[in-house]
Short mmCIF file of C-alpha atoms in Angstrom, two decimals:
data_model
loop_
_atom_site.label_atom_id
_atom_site.label_comp_id
_atom_site.label_asym_id
_atom_site.label_seq_id
_atom_site.Cartn_x
_atom_site.Cartn_y
_atom_site.Cartn_z
CA MET A 288 30.96 4.67 -11.59
CA ARG A 289 28.86 4.40 -8.44
CA SER A 290 30.13 7.13 -5.47
CA VAL A 291 29.92 5.63 -1.98
CA SER A 292 27.84 7.98 1.16
CA PRO A 293 29.07 9.45 3.83
CA ARG A 294 26.69 7.59 5.80
CA GLY A 295 27.53 4.31 3.85
CA CYS A 296 31.03 4.14 4.58
CA ALA A 297 30.31 5.31 8.22
CA ARG A 298 28.03 1.32 8.05
CA GLY A 299 30.49 -0.29 6.46
CA PHE A 300 33.24 1.41 9.69
CA ALA A 301 31.18 0.39 12.14
CA VAL A 302 29.68 -3.39 11.02
CA GLY A 303 34.08 -3.57 10.12
CA VAL A 304 34.32 -2.72 14.22
CA LEU A 305 31.41 -5.22 14.69
CA LEU A 306 33.84 -8.41 13.15
CA ALA A 307 36.13 -7.61 14.51
CA ALA A 308 35.57 -7.67 18.39
CA CYS A 309 33.75 -10.45 17.96
CA VAL A 310 37.55 -11.91 16.89
CA VAL A 311 37.96 -10.68 19.47
CA ASP A 312 36.07 -12.66 22.28
CA ILE A 313 36.70 -15.66 20.33
CA LEU A 314 40.51 -15.02 21.42
CA TYR A 315 39.79 -14.46 24.23
CA ALA A 316 37.46 -17.16 24.66
CA GLY A 317 39.71 -20.27 23.21
CA ALA A 318 42.70 -18.52 25.09
CA ASP A 319 44.60 -21.38 26.87
CA GLY A 320 47.01 -19.66 28.62
CA THR A 321 49.95 -21.05 26.12
CA SER A 322 48.67 -19.83 23.26
CA LEU A 323 46.55 -16.99 21.42
CA LEU A 324 44.81 -19.30 18.83
CA PRO A 325 41.61 -20.66 19.72
CA THR A 326 41.72 -24.18 21.54
CA ALA A 327 39.90 -24.26 24.21
CA SER A 328 36.80 -25.26 24.72
CA PRO A 329 34.36 -22.36 25.32
CA VAL A 330 35.10 -21.66 22.12
CA TRP A 331 32.28 -23.82 21.00
CA PRO A 332 29.46 -21.58 22.51
CA THR A 333 30.62 -18.48 22.11
CA LEU A 334 31.58 -19.13 18.40
CA ALA A 335 27.48 -20.10 17.93
CA MET A 336 25.61 -17.19 20.57
CA LEU A 337 28.55 -14.85 17.81
CA LEU A 338 26.37 -15.81 15.20
CA VAL A 339 23.42 -15.38 16.49
CA GLY A 340 24.01 -11.83 17.70
CA LEU A 341 25.01 -10.98 14.47
CA THR A 342 22.45 -12.41 12.32
CA ALA A 343 20.07 -10.12 14.54
CA VAL A 344 22.45 -7.37 14.12
CA LEU A 345 23.81 -7.40 10.39
CA TRP A 346 20.67 -9.44 8.23
CA PRO A 347 19.97 -6.96 5.83
CA ALA A 348 16.11 -4.74 5.84
CA LYS A 349 14.80 -6.00 1.84
CA ARG A 350 16.34 -10.20 3.01
CA ARG A 351 15.34 -9.93 5.43
CA PRO A 352 11.98 -12.77 6.49
CA GLU A 353 8.48 -11.84 7.80
CA TRP A 354 9.30 -13.70 10.29
CA LEU A 355 12.38 -12.14 11.79
CA THR A 356 10.75 -9.33 12.95
CA PRO A 357 11.95 -6.26 15.43
CA GLN A 358 10.72 -8.55 18.61
CA VAL A 359 13.18 -12.32 17.59
CA ARG A 360 16.46 -10.23 16.27
CA THR A 361 16.46 -8.48 20.33
CA THR A 362 14.53 -11.28 22.07
CA VAL A 363 17.45 -14.82 21.38
CA PRO A 364 20.17 -13.36 20.59
CA ALA A 365 19.65 -12.27 24.59
CA LEU A 366 18.34 -15.00 26.22
CA ALA A 367 21.21 -17.76 24.46
CA SER A 368 23.01 -14.93 26.29
CA ILE A 369 21.38 -14.88 29.70
CA LEU A 370 21.79 -19.24 29.68
CA TYR A 371 25.17 -18.84 28.91
CA SER A 372 25.56 -16.49 31.59
CA ALA A 373 23.39 -18.93 34.03
CA ALA A 374 24.94 -22.18 33.00
CA ALA A 375 28.44 -20.39 33.72
CA LEU A 376 27.23 -19.87 37.94
CA ALA A 377 25.71 -22.85 38.32
CA VAL A 378 28.98 -24.59 37.72
CA GLY A 379 31.66 -21.67 38.64
CA ALA A 380 32.92 -21.58 35.07
CA ARG A 381 34.66 -18.45 35.49
CA ASN A 382 34.11 -17.63 31.13
CA LEU A 383 35.41 -14.16 29.45
CA PHE A 384 32.76 -12.11 27.48
CA GLY A 385 35.03 -9.19 25.26
CA PRO A 386 33.60 -6.32 23.49
CA GLY A 387 31.77 -7.83 20.25
CA GLU A 388 28.62 -9.40 23.19
CA ILE A 389 28.80 -6.02 24.35
CA LEU A 390 28.58 -4.16 21.04
CA ILE A 391 26.46 -7.05 19.53
CA LEU A 392 23.48 -6.25 22.93
CA LEU A 393 23.98 -2.79 22.48
CA CYS A 394 22.91 -2.40 18.85
CA LEU A 395 20.37 -4.80 19.60
CA LEU A 396 18.67 -2.66 23.10
CA PHE A 397 18.79 0.04 20.54
CA VAL A 398 16.70 -2.41 17.45
CA ALA A 399 13.69 -2.75 20.58
CA VAL A 400 14.36 0.47 21.35
CA ARG A 401 13.75 2.97 17.97
CA HIS A 402 12.11 -0.74 16.26
CA CYS A 403 9.93 -2.20 19.27
CA PRO A 404 6.67 -1.33 19.05
CA PRO A 405 5.96 0.28 22.01
CA ARG A 406 4.23 -2.68 24.75
CA SER A 407 7.30 -5.21 23.64
CA ALA A 408 10.34 -2.31 23.38
CA TRP A 409 9.96 -2.46 27.26
CA VAL A 410 9.97 -6.43 27.61
CA CYS A 411 13.01 -6.50 24.69
CA GLY A 412 15.13 -3.96 26.34
CA ALA A 413 14.62 -4.90 29.60
CA LEU A 414 15.54 -8.52 28.44
CA ASP A 415 18.90 -6.66 25.90
CA VAL A 416 19.91 -5.14 29.35
CA GLY A 417 19.34 -8.18 32.14
CA ALA A 418 22.06 -9.86 29.48
CA LEU A 419 24.47 -6.85 29.40
CA LEU A 420 24.72 -6.60 32.62
CA LEU A 421 25.25 -10.82 33.56
CA LEU A 422 28.23 -10.47 31.40
CA PRO A 423 30.95 -9.24 33.89
CA VAL A 424 29.25 -11.27 36.81
CA ARG A 425 29.62 -14.86 34.63
CA TYR A 426 33.25 -13.65 33.97
CA LEU A 427 34.22 -12.67 38.02
CA GLY A 428 31.42 -15.71 39.26
CA THR A 429 30.52 -12.24 41.92
CA LEU A 430 28.86 -10.47 42.65
CA ASP A 431 32.36 -8.08 44.43
CA ASP A 432 33.57 -4.14 43.50
CA GLU A 433 35.44 -5.23 40.37
CA ALA A 434 30.75 -6.51 39.10
CA LEU A 435 29.70 -3.31 40.52
CA THR A 436 32.13 -0.98 38.65
CA PHE A 437 31.72 -3.20 35.24
CA ILE A 438 27.63 -3.21 35.80
CA VAL A 439 27.96 1.47 36.25
CA VAL A 440 29.93 1.43 32.71
CA GLY A 441 27.35 -0.81 31.17
CA LEU A 442 25.12 1.71 32.37
CA VAL A 443 26.38 4.09 31.46
CA LEU A 444 26.55 2.87 27.82
CA VAL A 445 22.77 1.27 28.23
CA GLY A 446 21.65 5.46 28.85
CA VAL A 447 23.73 6.71 25.65
CA PHE A 448 22.73 4.33 23.54
CA ALA A 449 19.03 4.25 24.72
CA GLY A 450 18.85 7.91 25.03
CA LEU A 451 20.59 7.86 21.17
CA ALA A 452 17.52 5.11 19.75
CA ALA A 453 14.23 6.89 22.35
CA TYR A 454 15.77 10.53 20.17
CA LEU A 455 16.02 9.43 16.73
CA ARG A 456 12.50 6.46 16.95
CA SER A 457 10.71 11.01 18.68
CA LEU A 458 12.14 11.84 14.33
CA ASP A 459 10.81 9.19 13.43
CA TYR A 460 6.88 10.05 14.94
CA ARG A 461 7.89 13.79 14.53
CA ARG A 462 9.11 12.76 10.36
CA THR A 463 5.62 10.59 10.46
CA VAL A 464 3.30 13.66 11.71
CA ALA A 465 4.65 16.33 9.16
CA VAL A 466 4.25 13.71 6.41
CA SER A 467 0.62 12.09 7.72
CA GLU A 468 0.23 16.00 8.48
CA THR A 469 1.09 17.79 4.68
CA ARG A 470 -1.32 14.99 3.41
CA ARG A 471 -4.26 15.46 4.82
CA ALA A 472 -3.90 19.51 3.78
CA GLU A 473 -3.53 18.13 -0.21
CA ARG A 474 -6.44 15.75 0.37
CA LEU A 475 -8.56 19.11 2.39
CA ALA A 476 -6.99 21.16 -0.61
CA ILE A 477 -8.20 18.84 -3.63
CA ALA A 478 -12.35 17.88 -1.93
CA ALA A 479 -12.61 21.31 -2.03
CA ASP A 480 -11.55 21.91 -5.73
CA LEU A 481 -14.11 19.11 -6.30
CA HIS A 482 -16.50 20.76 -4.56
CA ASP A 483 -15.68 24.56 -5.42
CA PHE A 484 -15.32 23.75 -9.00
CA VAL A 485 -15.86 20.20 -10.98
CA ALA A 486 -19.44 20.42 -8.78
CA HIS A 487 -20.29 23.56 -9.68
CA HIS A 488 -20.23 23.08 -12.94
CA VAL A 489 -21.66 19.89 -12.67
CA THR A 490 -24.82 21.24 -11.28
CA GLY A 491 -25.23 22.76 -13.71
CA ILE A 492 -25.17 20.50 -15.97
CA LEU A 493 -27.74 18.62 -14.26
CA VAL A 494 -30.04 21.71 -14.18
CA GLN A 495 -29.61 22.56 -17.79
CA THR A 496 -30.61 19.01 -18.20
CA GLN A 497 -33.68 18.68 -16.47
CA VAL A 498 -35.62 22.16 -17.78
CA ALA A 499 -33.68 21.08 -21.29
CA ARG A 500 -36.26 18.26 -20.65
CA MET A 501 -39.15 20.06 -19.49
CA MET A 502 -38.71 21.83 -22.58
CA ALA A 503 -39.18 19.17 -24.60
CA GLN A 504 -41.81 17.54 -22.94
CA ALA A 505 -43.73 20.68 -23.50
CA GLN A 506 -43.49 20.91 -26.93
CA ALA A 507 -43.76 17.03 -27.76
CA GLN A 508 -47.38 17.94 -25.66
CA ALA A 509 -48.03 21.34 -28.03
CA GLN A 510 -47.05 19.03 -30.89
CA ALA A 511 -49.07 16.50 -29.93
CA GLN A 512 -52.88 19.27 -28.89
CA ALA A 513 -51.43 20.41 -32.42
CA THR A 514 -51.27 16.56 -34.88
CA ALA A 515 -54.73 15.04 -32.97
CA SER A 516 -56.68 18.57 -35.45
CA THR A 517 -54.85 16.61 -38.11
CA GLU A 518 -55.18 13.63 -40.11
CA SER A 519 -51.55 13.50 -40.21
CA PRO A 520 -49.31 14.08 -37.28
CA SER A 521 -45.35 14.63 -38.17
CA PRO A 522 -42.94 13.31 -36.78
CA SER A 523 -41.95 14.21 -32.40
CA GLN A 524 -38.09 14.49 -32.54
CA SER A 525 -38.74 16.30 -29.03
CA GLY A 526 -40.31 12.50 -28.11
CA GLU A 527 -36.41 11.02 -29.44
CA LEU A 528 -34.90 14.33 -27.96
CA ASP A 529 -36.19 12.76 -24.30
CA PRO A 530 -33.68 9.80 -23.54
CA VAL A 531 -30.82 11.99 -24.58
CA LEU A 532 -31.51 13.85 -22.61
CA ALA A 533 -32.89 11.28 -19.98
CA GLY A 534 -29.23 9.82 -20.26
CA ILE A 535 -27.57 12.70 -19.16
CA GLU A 536 -29.40 13.85 -16.64
CA ARG A 537 -28.75 10.75 -15.06
CA ALA A 538 -25.02 11.37 -15.61
CA ALA A 539 -24.84 14.12 -14.33
CA THR A 540 -26.20 12.60 -10.30
CA GLU A 541 -24.23 9.69 -11.10
CA ALA A 542 -21.24 11.92 -11.01
CA LEU A 543 -21.88 14.67 -7.70
CA ALA A 544 -22.45 10.79 -6.07
CA SER A 545 -19.67 9.14 -7.06
CA MET A 546 -17.82 13.18 -6.38
CA ARG A 547 -19.31 13.47 -3.03
CA ARG A 548 -18.65 9.45 -2.08
CA THR A 549 -15.34 11.66 -2.98
CA VAL A 550 -14.51 14.81 -1.50
CA GLY A 551 -15.90 12.10 2.17
CA VAL A 552 -13.01 10.23 1.20
CA LEU A 553 -10.38 12.84 0.69
CA ARG A 554 -11.87 14.63 3.21
CA ASP A 555 -12.05 11.22 6.79
CA THR A 556 -14.86 12.62 7.60
CA GLY A 557 -17.69 10.36 8.92
CA ASP A 558 -17.72 6.87 9.78
CA GLY A 559 -20.14 3.38 10.43
CA ALA A 560 -22.86 3.45 7.63
CA GLU A 561 -21.46 7.57 6.23
CA THR A 562 -18.17 5.76 5.77
CA ALA A 563 -20.05 2.48 3.85
CA ASP A 564 -22.08 5.36 1.63
CA GLN A 565 -18.51 7.29 1.47
CA ARG A 566 -16.32 3.83 -0.11
CA PRO A 567 -15.91 4.47 -3.72
CA VAL A 568 -18.42 1.64 -5.59
CA GLY A 569 -18.01 -0.61 -8.20
CA ASP A 570 -18.24 -4.74 -8.80
CA LEU A 571 -18.94 -7.04 -11.07
CA ALA A 572 -22.63 -6.09 -10.73
CA GLY A 573 -22.52 -1.76 -11.75
CA ILE A 574 -20.59 -3.74 -14.70
CA ALA A 575 -24.56 -4.07 -16.40
CA GLU A 576 -25.67 -0.85 -15.48
CA LEU A 577 -23.01 1.61 -16.19
CA VAL A 578 -22.76 -0.75 -19.77
CA ASP A 579 -27.38 -0.03 -19.86
CA GLY A 580 -26.47 3.95 -19.06
CA PHE A 581 -23.16 4.01 -22.10
CA ALA A 582 -26.13 2.76 -24.31
CA SER A 583 -27.41 6.04 -27.37
CA PRO A 584 -29.73 5.33 -30.29
CA VAL A 585 -26.27 5.53 -32.38
CA GLN A 586 -24.16 3.27 -30.45
CA GLN A 587 -25.03 -0.08 -28.78
CA VAL A 588 -23.36 -2.00 -25.57
CA THR A 589 -23.77 -5.74 -25.23
CA LEU A 590 -22.54 -7.39 -22.26
CA SER A 591 -21.55 -11.30 -22.61
CA ARG A 592 -20.99 -12.68 -19.23
CA ASP A 593 -19.65 -16.84 -18.63
CA ALA A 594 -21.56 -18.49 -16.57
CA ALA A 595 -18.33 -19.43 -14.54
CA VAL A 596 -18.06 -15.60 -13.30
CA LEU A 597 -19.27 -15.42 -9.83
CA ASP A 598 -20.10 -12.69 -7.94
CA ASP A 599 -18.78 -13.58 -4.37
CA LEU A 600 -15.07 -12.91 -5.77
CA PRO A 601 -12.62 -10.74 -3.97
CA HIS A 602 -14.09 -7.17 -3.37
CA GLU A 603 -10.60 -5.19 -4.95
CA VAL A 604 -10.96 -7.03 -7.85
CA GLN A 605 -14.73 -6.88 -8.77
CA ALA A 606 -14.09 -2.99 -8.42
CA ALA A 607 -10.82 -3.76 -10.60
CA ALA A 608 -13.22 -5.05 -13.43
CA PHE A 609 -15.81 -2.00 -12.66
CA ARG A 610 -13.33 1.06 -13.33
CA VAL A 611 -11.47 -0.96 -16.29
CA VAL A 612 -15.04 -1.33 -18.47
CA GLN A 613 -15.57 1.96 -16.53
CA GLU A 614 -12.33 3.50 -19.04
CA ALA A 615 -12.42 2.04 -21.31
CA LEU A 616 -16.10 3.23 -22.23
CA THR A 617 -14.85 7.01 -21.49
CA ASN A 618 -12.25 6.55 -24.16
CA VAL A 619 -14.48 4.70 -26.44
CA ARG A 620 -16.84 8.51 -26.44
CA ARG A 621 -14.35 10.90 -26.17
CA HIS A 622 -11.80 8.98 -28.73
CA ALA A 623 -14.29 7.42 -31.08
CA ALA A 624 -17.37 8.78 -31.16
CA ASP A 625 -18.20 7.00 -34.57
CA ALA A 626 -18.79 3.74 -32.23
CA THR A 627 -21.42 2.06 -33.04
CA HIS A 628 -21.12 -1.14 -31.54
CA VAL A 629 -19.86 -1.62 -28.21
CA GLU A 630 -19.09 -5.44 -26.86
CA VAL A 631 -18.23 -6.30 -23.10
CA ARG A 632 -17.20 -9.61 -22.02
CA LEU A 633 -16.18 -11.12 -18.60
CA ARG A 634 -14.87 -14.36 -18.32
CA HIS A 635 -13.40 -16.89 -16.48
CA ASP A 636 -10.44 -18.88 -17.64
CA ALA A 637 -8.42 -20.95 -14.56
CA GLY A 638 -8.27 -18.80 -11.42
CA ARG A 639 -8.10 -15.27 -13.66
CA LEU A 640 -10.73 -13.48 -14.43
CA GLU A 641 -10.69 -11.63 -17.55
CA VAL A 642 -12.48 -8.11 -18.83
CA SER A 643 -12.60 -7.39 -22.56
CA VAL A 644 -14.17 -4.28 -23.68
CA ALA A 645 -13.75 -3.68 -28.33
CA ASP A 646 -15.37 -1.12 -30.04
CA ASP A 647 -14.81 -0.78 -33.39
CA GLY A 648 -14.06 2.46 -33.84
CA ARG A 649 -12.55 5.07 -36.10
CA GLY A 650 -10.81 7.55 -33.96
CA GLY A 651 -13.50 9.99 -34.44
CA THR A 652 -15.10 12.89 -32.09
CA GLN A 653 -16.72 15.16 -31.78
CA LEU A 654 -15.35 16.31 -28.39
CA PRO A 655 -13.43 19.36 -27.68
CA ALA A 656 -9.76 19.02 -26.54
CA ALA A 657 -10.52 20.23 -23.52
CA ALA A 658 -12.06 16.95 -22.40
CA HIS A 659 -10.26 14.71 -24.36
CA GLY A 660 -7.81 13.56 -20.91
CA GLY A 661 -4.57 12.85 -20.65
CA GLY A 662 -3.36 9.63 -20.93
CA PHE A 663 -3.15 9.68 -17.50
CA GLY A 664 -6.58 7.51 -17.32
CA LEU A 665 -4.75 4.03 -18.64
CA VAL A 666 -1.82 4.99 -16.94
CA GLY A 667 -4.15 4.85 -13.40
CA LEU A 668 -6.22 0.83 -14.44
CA LYS A 669 -2.49 -0.68 -15.06
CA GLU A 670 -1.72 1.17 -11.74
CA ARG A 671 -4.05 -0.38 -10.25
CA VAL A 672 -4.45 -3.50 -11.68
CA THR A 673 -0.71 -4.79 -11.96
CA ALA A 674 -1.31 -4.06 -7.40
CA LEU A 675 -3.70 -6.97 -8.02
CA GLY A 676 -0.89 -9.48 -9.31
CA GLY A 677 -2.96 -8.63 -12.78
CA GLU A 678 -2.38 -7.87 -16.73
CA LEU A 679 -3.25 -5.16 -18.03
CA HIS A 680 -3.01 -4.86 -22.88
CA THR A 681 -4.21 -2.59 -24.57
CA GLY A 682 -4.22 -1.95 -28.53
CA PRO A 683 -5.87 -2.55 -31.58
CA ARG A 684 -8.44 -4.76 -32.75
CA ALA A 685 -8.08 -6.89 -36.26
CA GLY A 686 -9.62 -4.27 -38.77
CA ALA A 687 -11.15 -1.32 -37.20
CA GLY A 688 -10.89 0.02 -33.31
CA TRP A 689 -9.60 -0.40 -29.84
CA GLU A 690 -9.40 -3.03 -26.86
CA VAL A 691 -9.75 -3.07 -23.92
CA ARG A 692 -7.57 -6.39 -21.33
CA ALA A 693 -7.79 -7.27 -18.18
CA VAL A 694 -6.99 -10.43 -16.55
CA LEU A 695 -7.12 -9.84 -12.79
CA PRO A 696 -6.55 -13.29 -10.14
CA ALA A 697 -9.91 -14.34 -9.01
CA GLY A 698 -8.91 -16.56 -5.62
CA LYS A 699 -12.44 -15.81 -3.26
CA ARG A 700 -10.94 -14.59 -0.27
#
């Protein structure tokens, strides 16, 4: 059984008080002097005005349509009350006002001060205050001492509700600033770790690879000079090793470039061209480069792209497709190093982009356990794909191998 919180009890009590006050308003408007039942004609405009106000105040936030903004919620009932008061004064009628309309206008003033944008809050709040101060004039017909007494009481209530709303708004602002500062501090800490530790190790890999390439080239030159004097040259292993070292060097360079962009984004520095350069890259054109860089002498990677797949897809869709291929190829290297063929396919079908990566590996890997990953890559990838309204499917293929397939919406911007 779900327990009821004190906040929920207070909210329910407030709603009950508001509804009871509105019932009192209807009885006031419909009383004809002989019966307490609402039978007089002013009950209908009062009922309509109360319904508009209650809708603006009590409509649940989760089911509220987009057009029902705080500005609309606070201005429409206030304008309805002002027009009702102006019509009553024009015809010389003395229409009663009750606690229901007063509470509705005070609640709308609270909403205007706390939730409306700063510029709109002044206008919406002024309309609510004006409608509230017109109520005694509508009933008395003139601005006499009794009306001034009601207006003074109304100003006191306005000060209480507006002050409480302004105080809560200031707390919300302070909370937002505190959360932003905490997140920024966490981003700076992550950026520092990336720069100080990960970048250091990747730079070491790059330097050692460059040294290995220089040694391999020197060894190849020595072997070429040694075999020049012989009739039958011996096979050179350094010539076969150089493309592998070149691939490692290229991967380390790209990793450092990506890490530099990521650190820049985390530190939130730079603007203009620098900001554009810090933006994490990834599009359909980058998939071809990714496939070419992944290929090795023992693993063949093919890219099949339908002609219907265009380059003008939304950037977020292209970036998601790039991440799908990148994560799938990384998992092949981690968990299926024995795969000899990997197929990457891009297909357009019924307004959706299908990205699939399939391999023929059987799960053999030579990587150490520390390089296997923690399984968060596919989790983050699924979150990215589903956030765009797509679907991600992963699982074994018939026979041998593994497949990662993502279906993304390909609607144009």
